[in-house]
XYZ file of C-alpha atoms in Angstrom:
568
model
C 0.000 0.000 0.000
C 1.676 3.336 -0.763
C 1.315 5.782 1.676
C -1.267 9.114 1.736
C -0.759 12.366 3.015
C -2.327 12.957 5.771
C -4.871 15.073 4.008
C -5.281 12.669 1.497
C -5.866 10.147 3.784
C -9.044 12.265 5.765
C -10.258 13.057 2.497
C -10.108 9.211 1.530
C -11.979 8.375 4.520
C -14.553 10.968 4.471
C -16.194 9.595 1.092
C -15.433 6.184 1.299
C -16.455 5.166 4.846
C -19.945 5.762 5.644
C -19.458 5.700 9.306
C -17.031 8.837 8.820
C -19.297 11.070 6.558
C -19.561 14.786 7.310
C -22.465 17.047 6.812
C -23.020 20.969 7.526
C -25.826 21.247 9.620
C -27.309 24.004 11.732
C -27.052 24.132 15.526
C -27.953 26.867 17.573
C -28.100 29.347 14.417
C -24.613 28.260 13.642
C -23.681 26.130 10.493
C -20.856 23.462 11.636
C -19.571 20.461 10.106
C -20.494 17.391 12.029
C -20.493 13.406 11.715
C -23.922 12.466 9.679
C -24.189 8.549 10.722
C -22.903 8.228 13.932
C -25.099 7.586 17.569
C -26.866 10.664 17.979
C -26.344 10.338 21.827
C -23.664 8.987 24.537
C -26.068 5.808 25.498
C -26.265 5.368 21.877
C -21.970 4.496 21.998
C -23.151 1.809 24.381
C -25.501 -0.113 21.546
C -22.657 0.828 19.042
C -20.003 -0.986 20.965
C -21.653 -4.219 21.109
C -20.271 -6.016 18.138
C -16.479 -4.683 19.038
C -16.686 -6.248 22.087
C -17.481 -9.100 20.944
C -20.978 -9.436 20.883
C -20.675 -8.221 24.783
C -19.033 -11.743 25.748
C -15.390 -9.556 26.301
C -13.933 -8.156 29.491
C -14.606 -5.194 29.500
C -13.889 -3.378 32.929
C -11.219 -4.373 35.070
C -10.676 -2.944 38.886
C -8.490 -4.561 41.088
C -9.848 -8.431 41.827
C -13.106 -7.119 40.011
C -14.052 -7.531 36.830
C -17.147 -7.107 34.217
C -18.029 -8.567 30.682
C -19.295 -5.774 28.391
C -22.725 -7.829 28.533
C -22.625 -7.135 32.349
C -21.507 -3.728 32.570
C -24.305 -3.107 30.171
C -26.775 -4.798 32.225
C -25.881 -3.169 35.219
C -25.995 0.521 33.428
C -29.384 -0.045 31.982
C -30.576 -1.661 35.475
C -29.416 1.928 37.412
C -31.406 3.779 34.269
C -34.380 2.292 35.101
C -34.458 2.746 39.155
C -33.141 6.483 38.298
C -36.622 6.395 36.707
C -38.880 3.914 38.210
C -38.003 4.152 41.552
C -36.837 7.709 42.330
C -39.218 9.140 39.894
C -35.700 11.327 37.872
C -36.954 12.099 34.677
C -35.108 13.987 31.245
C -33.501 17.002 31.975
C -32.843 16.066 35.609
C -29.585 17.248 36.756
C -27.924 14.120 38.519
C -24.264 14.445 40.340
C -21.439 11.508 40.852
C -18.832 12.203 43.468
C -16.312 9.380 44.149
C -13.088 8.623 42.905
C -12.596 6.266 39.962
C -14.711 3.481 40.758
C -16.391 0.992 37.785
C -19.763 2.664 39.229
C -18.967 6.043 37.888
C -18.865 4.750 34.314
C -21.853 3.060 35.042
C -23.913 5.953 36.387
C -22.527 8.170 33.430
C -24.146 5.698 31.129
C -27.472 5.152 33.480
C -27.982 9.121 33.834
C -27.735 9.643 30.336
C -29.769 6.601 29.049
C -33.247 8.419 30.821
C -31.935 11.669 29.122
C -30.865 12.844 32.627
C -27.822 15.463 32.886
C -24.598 14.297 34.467
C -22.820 16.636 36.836
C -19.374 15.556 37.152
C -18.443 16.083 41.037
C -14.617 17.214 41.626
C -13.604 14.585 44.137
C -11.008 16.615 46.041
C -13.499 19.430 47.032
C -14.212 20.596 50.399
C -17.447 20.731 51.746
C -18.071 24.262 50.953
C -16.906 23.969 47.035
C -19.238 20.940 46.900
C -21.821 23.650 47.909
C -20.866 25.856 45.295
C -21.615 23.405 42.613
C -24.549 21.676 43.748
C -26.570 25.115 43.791
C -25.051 26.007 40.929
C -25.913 22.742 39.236
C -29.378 22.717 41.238
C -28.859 18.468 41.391
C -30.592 17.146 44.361
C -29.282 13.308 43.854
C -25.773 12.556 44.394
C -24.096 9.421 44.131
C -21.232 9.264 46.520
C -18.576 7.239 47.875
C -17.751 7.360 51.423
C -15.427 10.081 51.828
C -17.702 12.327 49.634
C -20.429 11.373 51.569
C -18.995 12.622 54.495
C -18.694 16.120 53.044
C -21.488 16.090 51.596
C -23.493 15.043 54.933
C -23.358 19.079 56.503
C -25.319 20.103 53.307
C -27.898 17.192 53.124
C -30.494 19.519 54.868
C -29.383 22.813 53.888
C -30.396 21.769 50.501
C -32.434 18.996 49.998
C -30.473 16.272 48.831
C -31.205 12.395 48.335
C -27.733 11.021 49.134
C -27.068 7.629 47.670
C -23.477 5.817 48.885
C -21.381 3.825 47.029
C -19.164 1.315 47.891
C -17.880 2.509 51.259
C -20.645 5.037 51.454
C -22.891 2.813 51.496
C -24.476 2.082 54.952
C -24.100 5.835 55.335
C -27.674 7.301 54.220
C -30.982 5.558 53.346
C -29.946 4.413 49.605
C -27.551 2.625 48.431
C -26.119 2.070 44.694
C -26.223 -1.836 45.056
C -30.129 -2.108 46.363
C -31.239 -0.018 43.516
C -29.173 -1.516 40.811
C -29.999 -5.028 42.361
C -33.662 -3.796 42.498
C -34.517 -2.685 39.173
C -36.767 -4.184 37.265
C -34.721 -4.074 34.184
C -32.123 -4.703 32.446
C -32.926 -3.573 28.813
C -32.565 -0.046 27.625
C -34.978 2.198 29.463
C -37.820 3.690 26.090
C -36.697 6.954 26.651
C -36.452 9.575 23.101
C -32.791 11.889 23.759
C -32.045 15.209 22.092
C -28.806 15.047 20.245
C -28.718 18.374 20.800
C -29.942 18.066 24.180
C -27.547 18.169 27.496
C -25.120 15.406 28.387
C -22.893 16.743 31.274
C -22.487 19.459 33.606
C -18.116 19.354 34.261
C -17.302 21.981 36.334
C -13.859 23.956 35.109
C -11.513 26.157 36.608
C -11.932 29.704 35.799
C -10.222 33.294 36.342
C -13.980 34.189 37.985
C -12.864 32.318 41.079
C -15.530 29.398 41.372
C -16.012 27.255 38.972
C -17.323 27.618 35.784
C -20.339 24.991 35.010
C -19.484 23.636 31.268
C -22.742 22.615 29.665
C -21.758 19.582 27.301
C -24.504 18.061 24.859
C -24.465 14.707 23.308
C -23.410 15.785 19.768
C -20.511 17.746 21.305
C -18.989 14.325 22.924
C -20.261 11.564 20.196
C -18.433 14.357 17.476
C -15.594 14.001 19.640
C -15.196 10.266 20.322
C -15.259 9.643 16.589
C -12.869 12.100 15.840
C -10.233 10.176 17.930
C -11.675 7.237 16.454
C -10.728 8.506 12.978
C -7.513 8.415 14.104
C -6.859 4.914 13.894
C -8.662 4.534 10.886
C -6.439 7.093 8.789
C -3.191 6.003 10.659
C -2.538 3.246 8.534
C -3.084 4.414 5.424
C -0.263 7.665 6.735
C 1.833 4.770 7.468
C 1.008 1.586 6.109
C 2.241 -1.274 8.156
C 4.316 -4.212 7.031
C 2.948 -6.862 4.353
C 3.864 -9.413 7.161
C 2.761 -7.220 10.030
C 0.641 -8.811 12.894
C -2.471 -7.811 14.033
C -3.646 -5.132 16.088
C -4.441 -6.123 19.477
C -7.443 -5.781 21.085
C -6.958 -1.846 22.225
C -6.999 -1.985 25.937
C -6.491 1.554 28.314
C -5.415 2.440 31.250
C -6.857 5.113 33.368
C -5.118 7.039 35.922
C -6.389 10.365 35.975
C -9.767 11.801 37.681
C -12.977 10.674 36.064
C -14.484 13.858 37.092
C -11.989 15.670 34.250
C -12.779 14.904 30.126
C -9.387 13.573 29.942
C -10.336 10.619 31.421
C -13.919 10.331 30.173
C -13.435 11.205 27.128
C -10.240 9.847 24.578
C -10.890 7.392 27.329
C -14.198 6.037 28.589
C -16.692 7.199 26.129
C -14.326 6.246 23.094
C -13.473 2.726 24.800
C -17.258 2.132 23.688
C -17.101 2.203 19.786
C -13.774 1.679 19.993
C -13.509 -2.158 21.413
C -11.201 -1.000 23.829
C -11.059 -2.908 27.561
C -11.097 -0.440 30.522
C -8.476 -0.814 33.867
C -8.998 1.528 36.481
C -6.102 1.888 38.982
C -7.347 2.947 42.702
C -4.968 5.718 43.238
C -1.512 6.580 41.029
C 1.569 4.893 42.010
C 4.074 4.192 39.078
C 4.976 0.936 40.131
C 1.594 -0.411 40.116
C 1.136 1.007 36.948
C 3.970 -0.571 35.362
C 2.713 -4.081 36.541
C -0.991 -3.226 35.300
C 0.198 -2.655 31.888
C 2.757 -5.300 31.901
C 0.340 -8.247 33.085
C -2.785 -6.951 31.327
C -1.088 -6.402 27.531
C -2.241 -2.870 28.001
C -1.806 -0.911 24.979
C -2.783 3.088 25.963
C -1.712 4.961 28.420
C -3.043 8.383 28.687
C -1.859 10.474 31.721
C -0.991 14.335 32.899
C 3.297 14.555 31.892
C 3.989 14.299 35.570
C 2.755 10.570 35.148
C 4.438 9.809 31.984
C 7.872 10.682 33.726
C 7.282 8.448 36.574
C 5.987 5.559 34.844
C 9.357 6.141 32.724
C 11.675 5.978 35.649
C 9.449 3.117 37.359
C 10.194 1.074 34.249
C 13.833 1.785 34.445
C 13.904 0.419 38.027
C 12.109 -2.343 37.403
C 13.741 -3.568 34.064
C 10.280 -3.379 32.164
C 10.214 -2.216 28.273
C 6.534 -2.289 28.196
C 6.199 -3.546 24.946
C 2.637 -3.723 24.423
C 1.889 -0.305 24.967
C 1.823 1.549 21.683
C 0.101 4.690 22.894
C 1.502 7.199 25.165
C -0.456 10.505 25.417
C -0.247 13.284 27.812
C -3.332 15.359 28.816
C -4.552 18.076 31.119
C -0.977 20.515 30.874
C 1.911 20.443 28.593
C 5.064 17.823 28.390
C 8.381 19.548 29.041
C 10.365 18.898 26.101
C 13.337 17.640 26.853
C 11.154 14.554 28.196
C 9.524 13.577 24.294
C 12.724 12.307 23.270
C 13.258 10.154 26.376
C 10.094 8.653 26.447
C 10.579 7.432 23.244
C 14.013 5.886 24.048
C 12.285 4.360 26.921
C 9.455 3.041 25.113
C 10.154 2.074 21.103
C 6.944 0.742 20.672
C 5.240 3.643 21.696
C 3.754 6.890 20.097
C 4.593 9.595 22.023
C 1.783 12.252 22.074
C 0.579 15.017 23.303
C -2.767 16.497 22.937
C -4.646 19.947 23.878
C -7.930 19.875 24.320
C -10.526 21.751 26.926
C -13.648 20.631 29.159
C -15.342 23.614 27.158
C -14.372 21.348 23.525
C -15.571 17.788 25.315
C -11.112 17.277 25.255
C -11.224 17.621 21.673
C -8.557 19.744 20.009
C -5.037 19.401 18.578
C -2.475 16.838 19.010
C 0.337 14.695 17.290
C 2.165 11.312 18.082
C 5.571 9.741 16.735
C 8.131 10.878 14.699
C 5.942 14.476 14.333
C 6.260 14.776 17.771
C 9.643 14.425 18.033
C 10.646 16.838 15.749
C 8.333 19.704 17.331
C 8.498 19.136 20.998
C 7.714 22.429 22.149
C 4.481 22.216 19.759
C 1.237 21.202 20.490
C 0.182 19.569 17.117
C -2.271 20.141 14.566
C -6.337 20.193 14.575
C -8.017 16.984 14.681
C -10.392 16.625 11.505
C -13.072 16.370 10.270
C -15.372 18.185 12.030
C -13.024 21.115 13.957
C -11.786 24.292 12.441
C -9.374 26.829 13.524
C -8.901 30.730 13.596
C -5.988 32.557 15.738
C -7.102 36.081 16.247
C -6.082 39.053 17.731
C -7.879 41.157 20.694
C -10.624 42.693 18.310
C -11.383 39.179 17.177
C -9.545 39.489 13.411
C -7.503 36.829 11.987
C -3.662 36.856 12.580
C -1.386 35.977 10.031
C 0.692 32.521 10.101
C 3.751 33.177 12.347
C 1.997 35.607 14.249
C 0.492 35.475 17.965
C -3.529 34.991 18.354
C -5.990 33.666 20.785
C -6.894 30.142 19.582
C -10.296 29.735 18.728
C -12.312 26.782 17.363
C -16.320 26.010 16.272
C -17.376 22.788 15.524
C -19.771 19.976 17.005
C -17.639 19.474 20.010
C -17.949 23.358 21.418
C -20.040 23.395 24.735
C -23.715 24.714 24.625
C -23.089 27.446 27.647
C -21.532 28.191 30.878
C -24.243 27.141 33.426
C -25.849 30.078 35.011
C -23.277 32.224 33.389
C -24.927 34.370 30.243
C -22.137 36.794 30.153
C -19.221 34.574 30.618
C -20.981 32.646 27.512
C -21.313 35.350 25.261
C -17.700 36.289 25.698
C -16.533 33.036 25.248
C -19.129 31.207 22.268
C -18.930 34.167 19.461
C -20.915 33.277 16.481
C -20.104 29.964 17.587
C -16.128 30.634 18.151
C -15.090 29.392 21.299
C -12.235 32.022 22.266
C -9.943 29.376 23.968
C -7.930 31.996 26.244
C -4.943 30.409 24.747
C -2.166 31.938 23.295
C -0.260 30.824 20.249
C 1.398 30.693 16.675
C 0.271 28.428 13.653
C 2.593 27.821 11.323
C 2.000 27.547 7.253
C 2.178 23.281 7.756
C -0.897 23.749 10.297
C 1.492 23.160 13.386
C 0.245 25.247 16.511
C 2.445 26.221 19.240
C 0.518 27.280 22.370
C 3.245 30.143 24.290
C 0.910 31.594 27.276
C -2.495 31.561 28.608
C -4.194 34.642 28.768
C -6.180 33.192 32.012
C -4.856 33.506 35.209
C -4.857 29.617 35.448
C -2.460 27.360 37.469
C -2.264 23.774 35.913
C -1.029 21.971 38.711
C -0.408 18.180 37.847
C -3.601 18.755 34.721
C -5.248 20.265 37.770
C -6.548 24.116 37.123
C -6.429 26.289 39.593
C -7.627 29.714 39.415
C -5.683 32.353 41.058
C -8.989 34.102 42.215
C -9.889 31.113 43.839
C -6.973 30.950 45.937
C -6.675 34.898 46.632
C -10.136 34.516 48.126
C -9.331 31.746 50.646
C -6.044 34.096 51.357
C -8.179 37.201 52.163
C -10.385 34.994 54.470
C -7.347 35.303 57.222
C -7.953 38.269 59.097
C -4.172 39.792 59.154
C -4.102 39.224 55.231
C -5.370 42.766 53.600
C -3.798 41.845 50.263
C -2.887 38.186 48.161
C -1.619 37.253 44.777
C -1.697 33.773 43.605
C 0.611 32.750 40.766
C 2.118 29.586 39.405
C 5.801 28.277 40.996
C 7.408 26.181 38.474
C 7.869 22.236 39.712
C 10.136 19.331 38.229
C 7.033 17.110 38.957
C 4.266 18.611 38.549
C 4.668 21.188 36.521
C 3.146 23.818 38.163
C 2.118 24.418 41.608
C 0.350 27.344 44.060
C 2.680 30.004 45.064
C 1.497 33.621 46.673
C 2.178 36.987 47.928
C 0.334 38.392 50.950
C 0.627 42.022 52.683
C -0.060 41.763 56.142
C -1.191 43.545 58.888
C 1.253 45.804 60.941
C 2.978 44.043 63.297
C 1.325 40.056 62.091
C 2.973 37.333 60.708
C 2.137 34.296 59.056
C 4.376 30.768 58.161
C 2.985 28.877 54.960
C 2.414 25.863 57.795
C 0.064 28.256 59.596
C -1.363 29.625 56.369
C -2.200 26.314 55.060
C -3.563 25.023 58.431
C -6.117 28.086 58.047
C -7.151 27.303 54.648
C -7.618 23.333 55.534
C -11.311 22.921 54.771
C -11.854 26.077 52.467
C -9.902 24.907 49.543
C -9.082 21.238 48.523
C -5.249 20.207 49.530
C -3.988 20.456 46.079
C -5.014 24.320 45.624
C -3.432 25.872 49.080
C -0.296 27.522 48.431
C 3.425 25.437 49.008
C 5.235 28.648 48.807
C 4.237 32.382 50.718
C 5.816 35.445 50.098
C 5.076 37.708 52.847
C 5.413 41.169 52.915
C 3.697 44.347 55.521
C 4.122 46.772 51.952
C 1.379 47.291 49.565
C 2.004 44.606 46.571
C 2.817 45.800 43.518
C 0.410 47.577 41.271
C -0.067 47.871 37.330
C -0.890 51.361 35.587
C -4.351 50.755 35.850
C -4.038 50.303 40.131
C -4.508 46.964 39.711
C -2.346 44.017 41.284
C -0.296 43.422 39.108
C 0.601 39.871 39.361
C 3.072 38.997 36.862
C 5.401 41.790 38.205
C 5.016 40.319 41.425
C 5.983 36.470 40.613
C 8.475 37.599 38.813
C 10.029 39.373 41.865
C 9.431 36.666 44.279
C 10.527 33.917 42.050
C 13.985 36.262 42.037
C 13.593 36.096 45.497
C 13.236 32.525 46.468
C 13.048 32.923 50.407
C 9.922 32.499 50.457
C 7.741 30.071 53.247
C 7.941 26.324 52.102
């Protein structure tokens, strides 16, 4: 077979394989391109994964000693749909929350939520009581589905407002319902009759913002099915990029690996949801540890991993101590912040059978965006790849919202199926954001004439901490809880492991002081562990200002980064 261009090779599949046919439709009064014959909606992936899993007879979820066919994890999903409706009367529309860490009965309940048209709001697991608060009146969900340690936060707001609790595993035995009896209850086990918008709500997955809390991003079902099946393109046009041997094996059986939050589209996403269509079998690790990772993939012929770059390193140097080459993993993808670059080519001296990739994508795009693997990869390490077709397209512009020239800075921005529907609750933020269907991205960058993007700054005030986002407001308002703190600046503090993590300037009080140990004692219980500060720069002078009065707070990082005695 002689090998295609890349574009050659979209614009083979696009006319010749039905399942990848594009159309121009019309979606909110904007024309997009979007898939014309795949599942209109996420439980549709579910029916459309049957036959790749081998008429449902393959494993399809491992956890630890457990494990589920397809056939049962389908069972069980449909089972939960039809107690969500029969026996606690939820109905289409209903806003339903999931806070636990990654257990098999998330993916379950994302599946059972959405197969009675229900909304899914994706619970941040690390929250505190009072930023679980936050997002359940935002979200207005009164059922949440919780393990135990959730359910103990979530206990103080039961009352308060009005929630039907429902534990899970070890919250179970903690409130009146449990997961098990109404799963093992249901009457059953067949798809609930239930008629789902594709344009209709999927998810509610709650982002990181510069507004302090949270930003609700409303997801519908033709934003994620667009997505899924534009990664699954992928490995339909790879081989014809760069046809494989005569003599060549086959494929295996794709099989994943997850080991970051649920709660974040990295994981559901290019994970979970595409797992469906895709074939792919599922193992979910209880908490990170390299070592345990390496093992997983080694005894389970586990072909993808897809992790934040802090991961990727120290599954690399795991390997290395344990004398593993990993050779069945031929995917290696980084999500959620970017890969230093001195680590691309190392990985791939690690790991020959592996793609290295990276990939940009945003909970406001359902985690679809740009990316590359291999040999491309390789060459541009600092870049972050090219758009994903068919469906995407691309525009940098400047402040006034023109196009830049190639070469030049501009805000990325990109319309397509895969855009979110709104910010919940948040017109303004929307219309800022979502122009004439252009999602300004916040992102800073350069494309190139070969379609290459290279993302240099962020024109949020985000921290990506280990793929986690922090805001900076967020943290500042914890800070000016204290009562000797009058001013705070959070900003970013770079780290060999994770990347990024919290640093901040306070002025305080005449004649106060403050440690970081005793700042983040204070803050324990306002903000989850992984947002309070690891280094404080204190100072009884006014922090520095910008020309419009304002803190200015890259003038100030700047100077206390100079000046590293600062509170660890």
């Amino acid at each position: 077979m002689t090998a295609m261009t890349p574009e050659a090779a979209v614009q083979h599949v696009v006319s010749t394989n039905p399942t990848f046919a594009v159309h121009n439709i019309t979606v909110r009064g904007v024309s997009i391109k979007a898939f014309k014959n795949i599942p209109g909606t996420v439980p549709g992936l579910l029916a459309a994964g049957w036959a790749q899993h081998g008429d449902g007879q393959l494993e399809y979820i491992a956890y630890e000693n457990e494990s589920w066919t397809y056939a049962e994890f389908t069972a069980s999903v449909y089972r939960l749909g039809h107690a969500l409706r029969d026996d606690l009367g939820m109905k289409s529309g209903d806003r339903i929350a999931i806070a636990m860490r990654n257990y098999p009965e998330l993916l379950m309940l994302v599946l059972a939520v959405s197969s009675i048209g229900g909304v899914v709001v994706f619970v941040n697991a690390w929250w505190t009581t009072e930023e679980l608060d936050y997002a359940l009146r935002d979200s207005e969900a009164k059922v949440v589905f919780a393990d135990g340690a959730r359910m103990e936060r979530l206990q103080p707001l039961k009352e308060t407002l009005g929630l039907t609790l429902i534990g899970v595993r070890d919250g179970e035995g903690q409130t009146a319902l449990d997961l098990s009896t109404l799963r093992d209850g249901a009457a059953s086990d067949t798809a609930p009759d239930v008629t789902i918008d594709t344009d209709g709500d999927f998810a509610v997955m709650y982002s990181s913002g510069t507004t302090g809390h949270p930003k609700g991003v409303v997801q519908t079902h033709r934003g994620a099915v667009n997505a899924v099946f534009s990664w699954l393109m992928q490995s339909v046009i790879a081989p014809l990029i760069d046809p494989p041997a005569p003599d060549a094996p086959a494929a295996p059986r794709p099989s994943a690996l997850v080991v970051t939050p649920l709660f974040h589209v990295t994981a559901t996403h290019p994970l979970f949801l595409l797992s469906l269509p895709a074939g792919a079998k599922i193992t979910l690790m209880h908490k990170w540890d390299a070592e345990e990772a390496v093992r997983l993939i080694r005894d389970n012929s586990i072909t993808r991993f897809l992790g934040v770059p802090t991961q990727s390193a120290e599954l690399m140097e795991a390997a290395k101590r344990m004398g593993e080459g990993l050779p069945t993993m031929d995917y290696l993808g980084s999500g959620g912040a970017k890969r230093p670059a001195a680590q691309v080519a190392q990985l791939a001296e690690a790991f020959p059978n592996a793609g290295v990739a990276t990939g940009w994508g945003m909970t406001e795009t359902n985690a679809l965006g740009i990316g590359m693997i291999g040999d491309d990869y390789k060459a541009r390490p600092e870049c972050a790849g090219k758009l994903h077709p068919p469906v995407q397209e691309l525009r940098m512009l400047d402040d006034h919202g023109n196009d830049v020239p190639n070469g030049t800075i501009g805000e990325i921005a990109v319309k397509g199926p895969q855009v979110m529907r709104c910010y919940l609750n948040k017109p303004d933020a929307t219309a800022e954001t979502v122009v004439d269907g252009w999602l300004r991205t916040g992102d800073l960058g350069v494309l190139d004439d070969e379609g290459y993007v290279t993302i240099l700054d962020r024109k949020k005030n985000i921290i990506i901490r280990g793929g986690e986002n922090i805001a900076c407001l967020d943290v500042e308002g914890a800070l000016h809880r204290h009562p000797d703190v009058l001013e705070a600046a959070a900003f970013s503090v770079p780290d060999d492991r994770l990347g990024e993590i919290v640093g901040a300037a306070v002025q305080l009080r005449d004649g106060t002081r403050l440690t970081q140990q005793d700042m983040a004692a204070f803050l324990d219980g306002h903000l989850a562990k992984f947002k309070i500060p690891v280094h404080l720069w204190v100072q009884h002078d006014v922090l520095t200002r910008g020309t419009t009065d304002k803190i200015d707070r890259r003038a100030i990082r700047t100077a206390c980064l100079d000046n590293q005695e600062a509170q660890v």
